[in-house]
Short mmCIF file of C-alpha atoms in Angstrom, two decimals:
data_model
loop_
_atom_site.label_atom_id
_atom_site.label_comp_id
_atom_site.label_asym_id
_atom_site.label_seq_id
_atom_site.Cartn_x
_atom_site.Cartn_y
_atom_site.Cartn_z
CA UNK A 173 110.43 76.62 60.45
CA UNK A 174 113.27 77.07 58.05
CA UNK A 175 115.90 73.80 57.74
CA UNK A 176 119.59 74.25 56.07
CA UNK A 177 122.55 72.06 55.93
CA UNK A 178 125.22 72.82 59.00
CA UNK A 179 128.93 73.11 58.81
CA UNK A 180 129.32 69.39 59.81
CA UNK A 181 127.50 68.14 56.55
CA UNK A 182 129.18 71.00 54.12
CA UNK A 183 132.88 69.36 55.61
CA UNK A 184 132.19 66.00 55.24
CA UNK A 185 130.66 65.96 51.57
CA UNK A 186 133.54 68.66 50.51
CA UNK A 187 135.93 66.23 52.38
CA UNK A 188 134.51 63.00 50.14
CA UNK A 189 134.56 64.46 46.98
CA UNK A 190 138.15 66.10 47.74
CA UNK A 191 138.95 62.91 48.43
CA UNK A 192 137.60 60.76 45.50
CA UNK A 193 139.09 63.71 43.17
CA UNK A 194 142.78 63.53 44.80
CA UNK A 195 142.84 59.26 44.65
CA UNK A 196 141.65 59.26 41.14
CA UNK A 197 143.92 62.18 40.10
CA UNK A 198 147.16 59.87 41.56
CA UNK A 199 145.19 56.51 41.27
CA UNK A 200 145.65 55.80 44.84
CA UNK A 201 142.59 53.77 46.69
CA UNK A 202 143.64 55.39 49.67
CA UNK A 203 142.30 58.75 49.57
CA UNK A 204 139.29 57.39 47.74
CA UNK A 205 138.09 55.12 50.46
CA UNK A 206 138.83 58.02 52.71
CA UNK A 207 136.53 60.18 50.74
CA UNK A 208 133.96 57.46 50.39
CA UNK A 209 134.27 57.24 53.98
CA UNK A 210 133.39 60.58 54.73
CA UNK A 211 130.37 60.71 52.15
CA UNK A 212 129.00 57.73 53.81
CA UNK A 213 128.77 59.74 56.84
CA UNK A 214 127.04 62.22 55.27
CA UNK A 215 124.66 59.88 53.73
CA UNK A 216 123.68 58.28 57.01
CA UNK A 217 123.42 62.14 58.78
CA UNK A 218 121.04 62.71 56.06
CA UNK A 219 119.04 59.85 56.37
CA UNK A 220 119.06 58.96 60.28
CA UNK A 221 119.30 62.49 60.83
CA UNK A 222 115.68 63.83 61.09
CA UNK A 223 115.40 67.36 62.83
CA UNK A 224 113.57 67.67 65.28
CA UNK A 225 112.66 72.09 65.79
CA UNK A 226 111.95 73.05 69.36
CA UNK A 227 109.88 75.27 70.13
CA UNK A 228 109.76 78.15 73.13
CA UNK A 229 106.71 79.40 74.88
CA UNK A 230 105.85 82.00 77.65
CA UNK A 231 103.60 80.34 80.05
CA UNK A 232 104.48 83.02 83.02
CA UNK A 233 105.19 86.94 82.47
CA UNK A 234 104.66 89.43 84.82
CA UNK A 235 102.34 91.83 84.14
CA UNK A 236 104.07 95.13 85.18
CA UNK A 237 107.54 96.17 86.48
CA UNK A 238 109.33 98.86 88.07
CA UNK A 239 112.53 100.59 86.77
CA UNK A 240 115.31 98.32 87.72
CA UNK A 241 113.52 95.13 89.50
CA UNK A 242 113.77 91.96 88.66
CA UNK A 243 111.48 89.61 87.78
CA UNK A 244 110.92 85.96 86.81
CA UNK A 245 109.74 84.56 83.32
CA UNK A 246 108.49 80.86 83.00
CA UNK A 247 109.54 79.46 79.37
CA UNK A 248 108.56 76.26 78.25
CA UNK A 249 110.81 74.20 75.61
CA UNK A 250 108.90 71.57 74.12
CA UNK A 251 109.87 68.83 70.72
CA UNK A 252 108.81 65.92 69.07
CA UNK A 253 111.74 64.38 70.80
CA UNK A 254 115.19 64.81 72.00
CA UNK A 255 116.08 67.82 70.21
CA UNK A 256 119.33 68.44 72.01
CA UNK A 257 121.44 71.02 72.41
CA UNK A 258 119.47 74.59 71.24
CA UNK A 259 120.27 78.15 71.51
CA UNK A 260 117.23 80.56 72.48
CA UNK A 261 117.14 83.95 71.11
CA UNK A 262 113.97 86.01 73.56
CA UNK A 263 114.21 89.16 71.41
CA UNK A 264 114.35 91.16 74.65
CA UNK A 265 113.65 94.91 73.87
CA UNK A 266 116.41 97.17 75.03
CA UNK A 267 114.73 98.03 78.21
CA UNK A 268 115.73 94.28 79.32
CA UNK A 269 118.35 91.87 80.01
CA UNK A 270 118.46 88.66 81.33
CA UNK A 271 120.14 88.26 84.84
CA UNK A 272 120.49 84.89 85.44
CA UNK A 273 118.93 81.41 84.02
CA UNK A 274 117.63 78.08 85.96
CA UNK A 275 117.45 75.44 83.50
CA UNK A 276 119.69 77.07 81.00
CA UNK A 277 123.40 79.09 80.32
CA UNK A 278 123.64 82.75 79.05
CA UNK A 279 124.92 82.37 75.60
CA UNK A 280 125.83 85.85 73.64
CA UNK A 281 124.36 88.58 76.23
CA UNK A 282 120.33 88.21 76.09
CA UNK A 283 120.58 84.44 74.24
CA UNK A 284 120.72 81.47 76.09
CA UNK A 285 121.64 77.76 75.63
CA UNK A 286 119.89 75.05 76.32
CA UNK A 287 121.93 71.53 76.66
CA UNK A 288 119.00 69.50 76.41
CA UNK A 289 115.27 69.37 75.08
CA UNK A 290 112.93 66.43 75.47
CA UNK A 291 109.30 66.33 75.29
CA UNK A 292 108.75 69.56 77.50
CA UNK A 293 110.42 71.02 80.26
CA UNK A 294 110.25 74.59 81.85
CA UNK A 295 113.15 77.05 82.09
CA UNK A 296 113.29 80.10 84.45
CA UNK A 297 114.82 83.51 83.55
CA UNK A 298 115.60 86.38 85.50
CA UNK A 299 114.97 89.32 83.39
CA UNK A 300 115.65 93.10 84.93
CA UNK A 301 114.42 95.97 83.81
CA UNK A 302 116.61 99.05 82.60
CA UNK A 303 114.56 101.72 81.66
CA UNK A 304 110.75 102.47 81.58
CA UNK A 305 108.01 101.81 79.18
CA UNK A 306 106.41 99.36 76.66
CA UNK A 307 108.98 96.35 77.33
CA UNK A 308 108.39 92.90 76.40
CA UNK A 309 109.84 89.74 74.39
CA UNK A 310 109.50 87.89 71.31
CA UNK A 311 109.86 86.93 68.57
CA UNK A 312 111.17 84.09 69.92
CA UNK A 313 113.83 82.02 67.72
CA UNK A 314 115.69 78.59 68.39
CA UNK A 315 117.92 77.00 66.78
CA UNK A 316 118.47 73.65 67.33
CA UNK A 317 120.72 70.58 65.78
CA UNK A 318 119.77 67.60 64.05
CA UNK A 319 120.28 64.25 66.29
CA UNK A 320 123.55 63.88 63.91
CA UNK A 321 124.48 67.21 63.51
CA UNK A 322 124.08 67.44 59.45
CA UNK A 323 121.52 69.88 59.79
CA UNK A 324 120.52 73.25 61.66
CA UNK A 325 116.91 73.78 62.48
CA UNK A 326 115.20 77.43 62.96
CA UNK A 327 112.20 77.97 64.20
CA UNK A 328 110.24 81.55 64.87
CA UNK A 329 107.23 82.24 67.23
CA UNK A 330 105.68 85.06 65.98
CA UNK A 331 103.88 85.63 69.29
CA UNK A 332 104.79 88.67 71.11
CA UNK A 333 104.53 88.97 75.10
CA UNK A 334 104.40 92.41 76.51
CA UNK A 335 104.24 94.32 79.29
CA UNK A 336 104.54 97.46 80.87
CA UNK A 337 107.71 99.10 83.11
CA UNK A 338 107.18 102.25 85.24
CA UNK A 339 109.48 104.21 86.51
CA UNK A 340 110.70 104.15 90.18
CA UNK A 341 108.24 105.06 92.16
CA UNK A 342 109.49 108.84 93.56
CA UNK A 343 107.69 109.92 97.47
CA UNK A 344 106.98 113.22 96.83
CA UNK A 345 106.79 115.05 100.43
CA UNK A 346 104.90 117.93 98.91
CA UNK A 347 101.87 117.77 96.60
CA UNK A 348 99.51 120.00 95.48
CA UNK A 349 96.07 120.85 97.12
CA UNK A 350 93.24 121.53 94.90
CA UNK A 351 91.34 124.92 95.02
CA UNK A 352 88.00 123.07 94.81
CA UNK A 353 86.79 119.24 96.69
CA UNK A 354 84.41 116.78 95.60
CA UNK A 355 81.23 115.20 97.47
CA UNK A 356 83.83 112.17 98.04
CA UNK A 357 85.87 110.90 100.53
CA UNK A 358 89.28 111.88 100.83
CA UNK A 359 92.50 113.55 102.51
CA UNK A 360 92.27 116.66 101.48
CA UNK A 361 90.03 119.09 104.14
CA UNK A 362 87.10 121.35 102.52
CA UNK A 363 87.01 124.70 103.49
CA UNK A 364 83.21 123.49 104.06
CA UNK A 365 82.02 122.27 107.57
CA UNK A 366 80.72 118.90 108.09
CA UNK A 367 81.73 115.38 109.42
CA UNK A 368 85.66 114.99 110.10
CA UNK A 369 88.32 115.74 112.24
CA UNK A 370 89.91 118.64 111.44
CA UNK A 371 88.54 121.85 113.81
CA UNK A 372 87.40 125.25 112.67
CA UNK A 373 85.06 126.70 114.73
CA UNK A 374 82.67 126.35 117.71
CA UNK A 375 78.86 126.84 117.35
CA UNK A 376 75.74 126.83 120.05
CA UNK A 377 74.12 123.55 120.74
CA UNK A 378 71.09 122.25 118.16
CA UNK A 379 68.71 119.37 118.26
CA UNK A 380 69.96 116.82 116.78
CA UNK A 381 73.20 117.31 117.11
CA UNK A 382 75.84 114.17 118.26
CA UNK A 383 76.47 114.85 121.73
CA UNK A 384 79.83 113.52 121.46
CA UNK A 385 80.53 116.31 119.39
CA UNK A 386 79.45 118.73 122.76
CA UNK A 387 82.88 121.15 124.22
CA UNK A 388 82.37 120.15 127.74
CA UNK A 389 85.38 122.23 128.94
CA UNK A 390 83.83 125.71 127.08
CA UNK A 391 80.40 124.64 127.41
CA UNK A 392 81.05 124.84 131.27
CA UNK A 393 82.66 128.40 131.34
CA UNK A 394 79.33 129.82 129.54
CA UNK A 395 75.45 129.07 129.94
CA UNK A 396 74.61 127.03 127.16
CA UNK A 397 76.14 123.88 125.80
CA UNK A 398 78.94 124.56 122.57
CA UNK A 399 79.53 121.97 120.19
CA UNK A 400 82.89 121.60 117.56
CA UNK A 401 82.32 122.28 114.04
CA UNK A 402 84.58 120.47 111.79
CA UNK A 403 85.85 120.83 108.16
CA UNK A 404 84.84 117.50 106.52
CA UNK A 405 87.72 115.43 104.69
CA UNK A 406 86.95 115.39 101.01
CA UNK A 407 88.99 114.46 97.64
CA UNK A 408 89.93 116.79 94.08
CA UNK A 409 90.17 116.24 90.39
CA UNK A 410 93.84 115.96 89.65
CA UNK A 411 94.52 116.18 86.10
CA UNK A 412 97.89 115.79 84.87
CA UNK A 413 98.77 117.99 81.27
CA UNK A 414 102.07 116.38 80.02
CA UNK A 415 103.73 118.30 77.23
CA UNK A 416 106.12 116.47 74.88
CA UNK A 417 106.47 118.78 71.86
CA UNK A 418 110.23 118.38 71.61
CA UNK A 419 112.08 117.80 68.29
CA UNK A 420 112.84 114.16 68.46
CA UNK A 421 116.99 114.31 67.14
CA UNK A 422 117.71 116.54 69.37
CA UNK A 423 119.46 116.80 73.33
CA UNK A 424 115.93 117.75 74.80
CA UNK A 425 114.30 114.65 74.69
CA UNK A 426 115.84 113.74 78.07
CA UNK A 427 112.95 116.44 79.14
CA UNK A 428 110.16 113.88 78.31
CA UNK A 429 112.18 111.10 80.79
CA UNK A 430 111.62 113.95 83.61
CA UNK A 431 108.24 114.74 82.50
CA UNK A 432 107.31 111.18 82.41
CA UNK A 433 109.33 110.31 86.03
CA UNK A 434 107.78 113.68 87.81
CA UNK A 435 104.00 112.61 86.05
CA UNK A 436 104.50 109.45 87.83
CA UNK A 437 105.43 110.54 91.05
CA UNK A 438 102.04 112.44 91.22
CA UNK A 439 100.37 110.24 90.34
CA UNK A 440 101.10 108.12 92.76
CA UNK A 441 101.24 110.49 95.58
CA UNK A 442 97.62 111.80 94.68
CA UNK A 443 96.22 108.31 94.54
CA UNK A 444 97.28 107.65 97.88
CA UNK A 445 95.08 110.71 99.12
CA UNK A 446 91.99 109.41 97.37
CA UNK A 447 91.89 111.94 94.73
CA UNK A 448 90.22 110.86 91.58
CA UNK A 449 93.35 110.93 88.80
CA UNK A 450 93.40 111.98 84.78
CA UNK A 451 95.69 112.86 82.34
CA UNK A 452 96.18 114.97 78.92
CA UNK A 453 99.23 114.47 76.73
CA UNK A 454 100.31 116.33 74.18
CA UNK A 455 102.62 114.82 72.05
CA UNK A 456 102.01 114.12 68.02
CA UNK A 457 98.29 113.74 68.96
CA UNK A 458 96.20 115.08 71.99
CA UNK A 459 95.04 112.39 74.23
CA UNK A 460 92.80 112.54 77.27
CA UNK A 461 91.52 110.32 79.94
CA UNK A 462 88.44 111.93 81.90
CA UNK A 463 89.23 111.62 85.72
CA UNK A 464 88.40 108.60 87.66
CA UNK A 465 89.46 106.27 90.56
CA UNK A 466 90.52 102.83 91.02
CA UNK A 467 93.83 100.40 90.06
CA UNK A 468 92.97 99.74 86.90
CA UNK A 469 91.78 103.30 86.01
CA UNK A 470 95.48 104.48 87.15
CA UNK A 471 97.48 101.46 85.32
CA UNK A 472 95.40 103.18 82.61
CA UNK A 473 96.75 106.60 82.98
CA UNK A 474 100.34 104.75 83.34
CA UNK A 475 100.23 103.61 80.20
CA UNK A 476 98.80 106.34 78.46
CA UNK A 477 101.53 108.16 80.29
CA UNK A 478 104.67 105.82 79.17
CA UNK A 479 103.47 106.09 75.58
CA UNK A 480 104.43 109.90 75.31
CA UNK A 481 106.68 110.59 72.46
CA UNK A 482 108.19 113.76 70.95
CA UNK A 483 106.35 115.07 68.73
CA UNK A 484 103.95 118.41 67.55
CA UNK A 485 100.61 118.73 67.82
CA UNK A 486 98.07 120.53 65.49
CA UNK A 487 96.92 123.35 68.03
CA UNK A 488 93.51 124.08 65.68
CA UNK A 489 91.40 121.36 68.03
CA UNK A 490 93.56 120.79 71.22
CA UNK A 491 92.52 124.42 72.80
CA UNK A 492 88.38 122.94 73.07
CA UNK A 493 89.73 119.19 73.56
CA UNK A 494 91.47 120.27 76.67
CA UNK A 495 89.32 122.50 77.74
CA UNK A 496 86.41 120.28 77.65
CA UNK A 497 88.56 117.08 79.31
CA UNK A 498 89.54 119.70 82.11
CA UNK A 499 86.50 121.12 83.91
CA UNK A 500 85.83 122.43 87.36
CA UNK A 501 86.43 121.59 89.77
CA UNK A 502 89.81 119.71 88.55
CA UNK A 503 93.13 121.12 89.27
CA UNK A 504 95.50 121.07 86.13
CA UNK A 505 99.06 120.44 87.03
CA UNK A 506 100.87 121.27 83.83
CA UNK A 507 104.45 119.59 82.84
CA UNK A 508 106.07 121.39 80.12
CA UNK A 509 108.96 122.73 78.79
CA UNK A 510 107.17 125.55 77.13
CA UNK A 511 108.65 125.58 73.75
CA UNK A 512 105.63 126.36 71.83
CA UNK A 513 104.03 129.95 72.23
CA UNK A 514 100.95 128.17 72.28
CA UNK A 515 101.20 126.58 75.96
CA UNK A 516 100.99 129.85 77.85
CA UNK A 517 97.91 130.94 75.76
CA UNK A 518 96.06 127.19 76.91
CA UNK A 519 97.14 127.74 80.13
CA UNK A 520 95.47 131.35 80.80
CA UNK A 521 92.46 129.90 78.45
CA UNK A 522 92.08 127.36 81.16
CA UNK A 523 92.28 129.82 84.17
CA UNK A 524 89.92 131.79 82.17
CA UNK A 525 87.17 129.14 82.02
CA UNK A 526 87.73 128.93 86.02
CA UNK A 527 90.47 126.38 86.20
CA UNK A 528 92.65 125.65 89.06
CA UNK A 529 95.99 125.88 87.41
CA UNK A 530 99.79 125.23 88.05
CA UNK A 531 102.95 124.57 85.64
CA UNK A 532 106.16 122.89 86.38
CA UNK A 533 108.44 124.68 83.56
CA UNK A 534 111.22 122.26 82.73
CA UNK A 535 114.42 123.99 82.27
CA UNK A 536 115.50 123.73 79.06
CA UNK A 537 118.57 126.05 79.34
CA UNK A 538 120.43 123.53 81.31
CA UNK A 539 120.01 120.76 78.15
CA UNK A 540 121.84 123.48 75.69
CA UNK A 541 125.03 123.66 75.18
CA UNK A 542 127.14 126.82 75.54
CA UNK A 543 127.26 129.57 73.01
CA UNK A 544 130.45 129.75 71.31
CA UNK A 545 129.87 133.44 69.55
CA UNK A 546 128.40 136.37 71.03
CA UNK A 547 125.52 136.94 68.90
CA UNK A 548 124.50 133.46 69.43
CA UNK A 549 125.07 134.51 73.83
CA UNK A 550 122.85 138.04 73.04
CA UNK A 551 120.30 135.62 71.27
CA UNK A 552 120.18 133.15 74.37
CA UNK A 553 120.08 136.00 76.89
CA UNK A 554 116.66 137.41 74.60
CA UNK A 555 115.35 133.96 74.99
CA UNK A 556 115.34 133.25 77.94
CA UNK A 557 114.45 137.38 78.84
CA UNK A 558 111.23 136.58 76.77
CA UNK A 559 110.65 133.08 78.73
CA UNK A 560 110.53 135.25 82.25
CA UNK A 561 108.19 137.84 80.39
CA UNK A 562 105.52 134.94 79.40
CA UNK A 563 106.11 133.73 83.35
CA UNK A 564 105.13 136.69 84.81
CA UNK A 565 102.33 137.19 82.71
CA UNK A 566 100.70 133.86 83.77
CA UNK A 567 101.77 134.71 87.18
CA UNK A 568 99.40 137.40 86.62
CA UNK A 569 96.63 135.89 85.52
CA UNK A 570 96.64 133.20 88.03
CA UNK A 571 98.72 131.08 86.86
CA UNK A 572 101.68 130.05 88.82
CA UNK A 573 104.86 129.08 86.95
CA UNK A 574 108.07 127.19 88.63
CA UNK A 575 111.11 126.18 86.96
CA UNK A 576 112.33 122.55 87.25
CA UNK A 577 116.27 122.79 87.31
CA UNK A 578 118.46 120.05 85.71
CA UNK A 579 119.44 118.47 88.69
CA UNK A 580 116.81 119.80 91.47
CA UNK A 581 114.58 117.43 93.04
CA UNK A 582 110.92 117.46 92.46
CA UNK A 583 109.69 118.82 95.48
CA UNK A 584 111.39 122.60 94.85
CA UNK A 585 109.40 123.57 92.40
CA UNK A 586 106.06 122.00 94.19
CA UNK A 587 107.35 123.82 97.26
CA UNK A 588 106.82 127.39 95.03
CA UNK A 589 103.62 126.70 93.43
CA UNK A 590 102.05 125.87 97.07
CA UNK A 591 103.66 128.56 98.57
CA UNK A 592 102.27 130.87 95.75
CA UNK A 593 98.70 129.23 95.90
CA UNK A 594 98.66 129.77 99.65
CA UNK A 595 99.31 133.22 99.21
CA UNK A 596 96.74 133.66 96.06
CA UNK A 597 93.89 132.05 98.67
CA UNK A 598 95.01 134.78 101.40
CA UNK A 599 94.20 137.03 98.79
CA UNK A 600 91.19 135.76 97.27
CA UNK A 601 89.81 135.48 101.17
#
């Protein structure tokens, strides 16, 4: 708590002694009682005065947010006494702003102002969130008058409340299907027969067998009794490989707010088919989180995922890290914009250790801007000649590659890897 002397106090002692100094200078009592007047005032501020600091606490947060909802924070404003009039400064990251205020006014954008404090009382504010990630308030700092005015009281709480804000939730109407299932339920149908309801074949009667499960209509053309053989409903290993090696102070680092959106979306959509979920990002470090189901296992992989940031990694370890966080039979759905040479090669190392594997290539043409000279156009046209080359060649190897256009939705480049996956399991028989 820091105190200092307010504007009130500095006019009325700089009015007194102006005053004393003018009457004695023309040896007039006038001014001087007027002065004397005035430091009297001060005086008595000083004295009576006593400041009394308020002080702001979160007793109600919420926990999560989406992009661009709004939720309700509980504040409580407590004092020794009757503290007054005080301003509130949240220290609202920049993902935030405050809508609206029961208890309070908006004062200077994400401030507000208080008219009165007593001995506690609770204040409700509105906050919406702008943007995704780590978002959160505090320090909080008041500032509050003195019951006469003569001083200004400031007081900090160095507590910080946090929480996190994902993006907007995106229904993807086409997802990926893993090459390989698990022993678990799911949505996703095993090229296996078992227990479920989707058909594939017809088979002679056993013992044992449900009879519910008996073809009464085929079973009556022939001489024995047929029964339906299904293909059981079972779940994957999604793993999600985010790349954010992108030079931070430059136009590209839009591509990790589409990375981090489209990660998101598949998230989601392969939680709600039962698939267990993990994630690998590659940003200044290499980070992994094994696969697993559950909320709180995927508010995990949020987070991880929301704390992406541009940056390099040292490729000397990541090639066994991922390797060994990605094992059959998980599906790797790769998000890159395949800047580094080094992708491609852990991509085919991956389908080389007998990894289902697919890449959404961000398009990182679209970010740059247009070349003025024509050496700098013949360079471009190289680049992006050599960019096809390294897509064919992990086309090749069994690794489809689709390109994510600027302003494309999500589902065209999903709709090309399945369509090339259904065609590499034609093949593969």
């Amino acid at each position: 708590m820091s105190i200092r002397s307010s504007p009130r106090l500095r006019a009325y002692v700089s009015a007194g002694l102006v005053g004393l100094a003018v009457g004695l200078a023309i040896g007039s009592p006038a001014p001087v009682l007027m002065g004397t007047a005035f430091l009297v005032l001060a005086v008595v501020g000083v004295v009576g005065g006593q400041p009394l600091p308020a002080e702001v606490t979160v007793v109600e947060w919420p926990t999560s947010m989406v992009e661009k909802e709004t939720r309700t924070v509980r504040l409580r404003v407590t004092s020794r006494g009757d503290a007054g009039r005080t301003y509130v400064d949240l220290g609202l990251t920049d993902g935030l702003e405050i809508e609206a205020a029961d208890g309070a006014r908006r004062f200077g954008g994400n401030r507000l102002m208080i008219p009165h404090v007593g001995s506690g009382s609770d204040v409700l504010v509105d906050v919406k969130a702008l943007s995704w990630g780590r978002q959160g308030l505090g320090p909080i700092i008041t500032y509050t008058e003195a019951p006469l005015g003569m001083f200004d009281v400031r007081n900090i709480s160095a507590r910080r409340t946090g929480w996190v804000v994902v993006p907007e939730e995106q229904v993807l109407k086409r997802l990926l299907s893993p090459l390989e299932t698990n022993l678990h339920v799911g949505d996703l149908v095993s090229p296996l027969r078992g227990p479920g309801s989707e058909f594939a074949d017809l088979r002679s009667y056993r013992p044992g067998d449900d009879p519910r499960h008996i073809n009464w209509r085929v079973s009556s053309r022939s001489e024995g009794l047929w029964v339906n053989a299904r293909h059981p409903e079972r779940n994957g290993d999604v793993i999600l490989l985010i790349d954010a090696q992108i030079e931070s102070q430059t136009g590209l680092v839009d591509l990790i707010d589409r990375s981090v959106r489209l990660g998101a979306a598949l998230l989601h959509g392969h939680a709600r088919r039962r698939h267990r979920l993990g994630i690998i990002t590659l940003d200044g470090l290499c980070r992994w989180i094994g696969p697993g189901a559950g909320e709180f296992h995927r508010r995990r992989l949020i987070e991880q995922l929301l704390a992406v940031y541009p940056g390099q990694v040292i490729w000397d370890a990541v090639e066994r890290a991922v390797v060994r966080a990605a094992k059959r039979p998980s599906m790797v759905i790769a998000v890159t914009p395949m800047l580094d040479a080094n992708m491609a090669g852990l991509l085919n190392v991956l389908r080389r250790s007998g990894v289902d594997v697919a890449a959404v290539e961000l398009d990182v043409a679209g970010y740059l801007p247009a070349a003025e000279r024509h050496d700098r156009d013949l360079g471009r046209r190289i680049w992006l000649m050599e960019r096809e080359r390294i897509r064919e060649r992990l086309s090749g190897a069994g690794v489809p590659v689709a390109v994510w256009e600027r302003d494309a939705p999500a589902e065209i480049p999903l709709q090309q890897l399945e369509t090339w996956r259904t065609s590499w399991r034609r093949r593969l028989g």
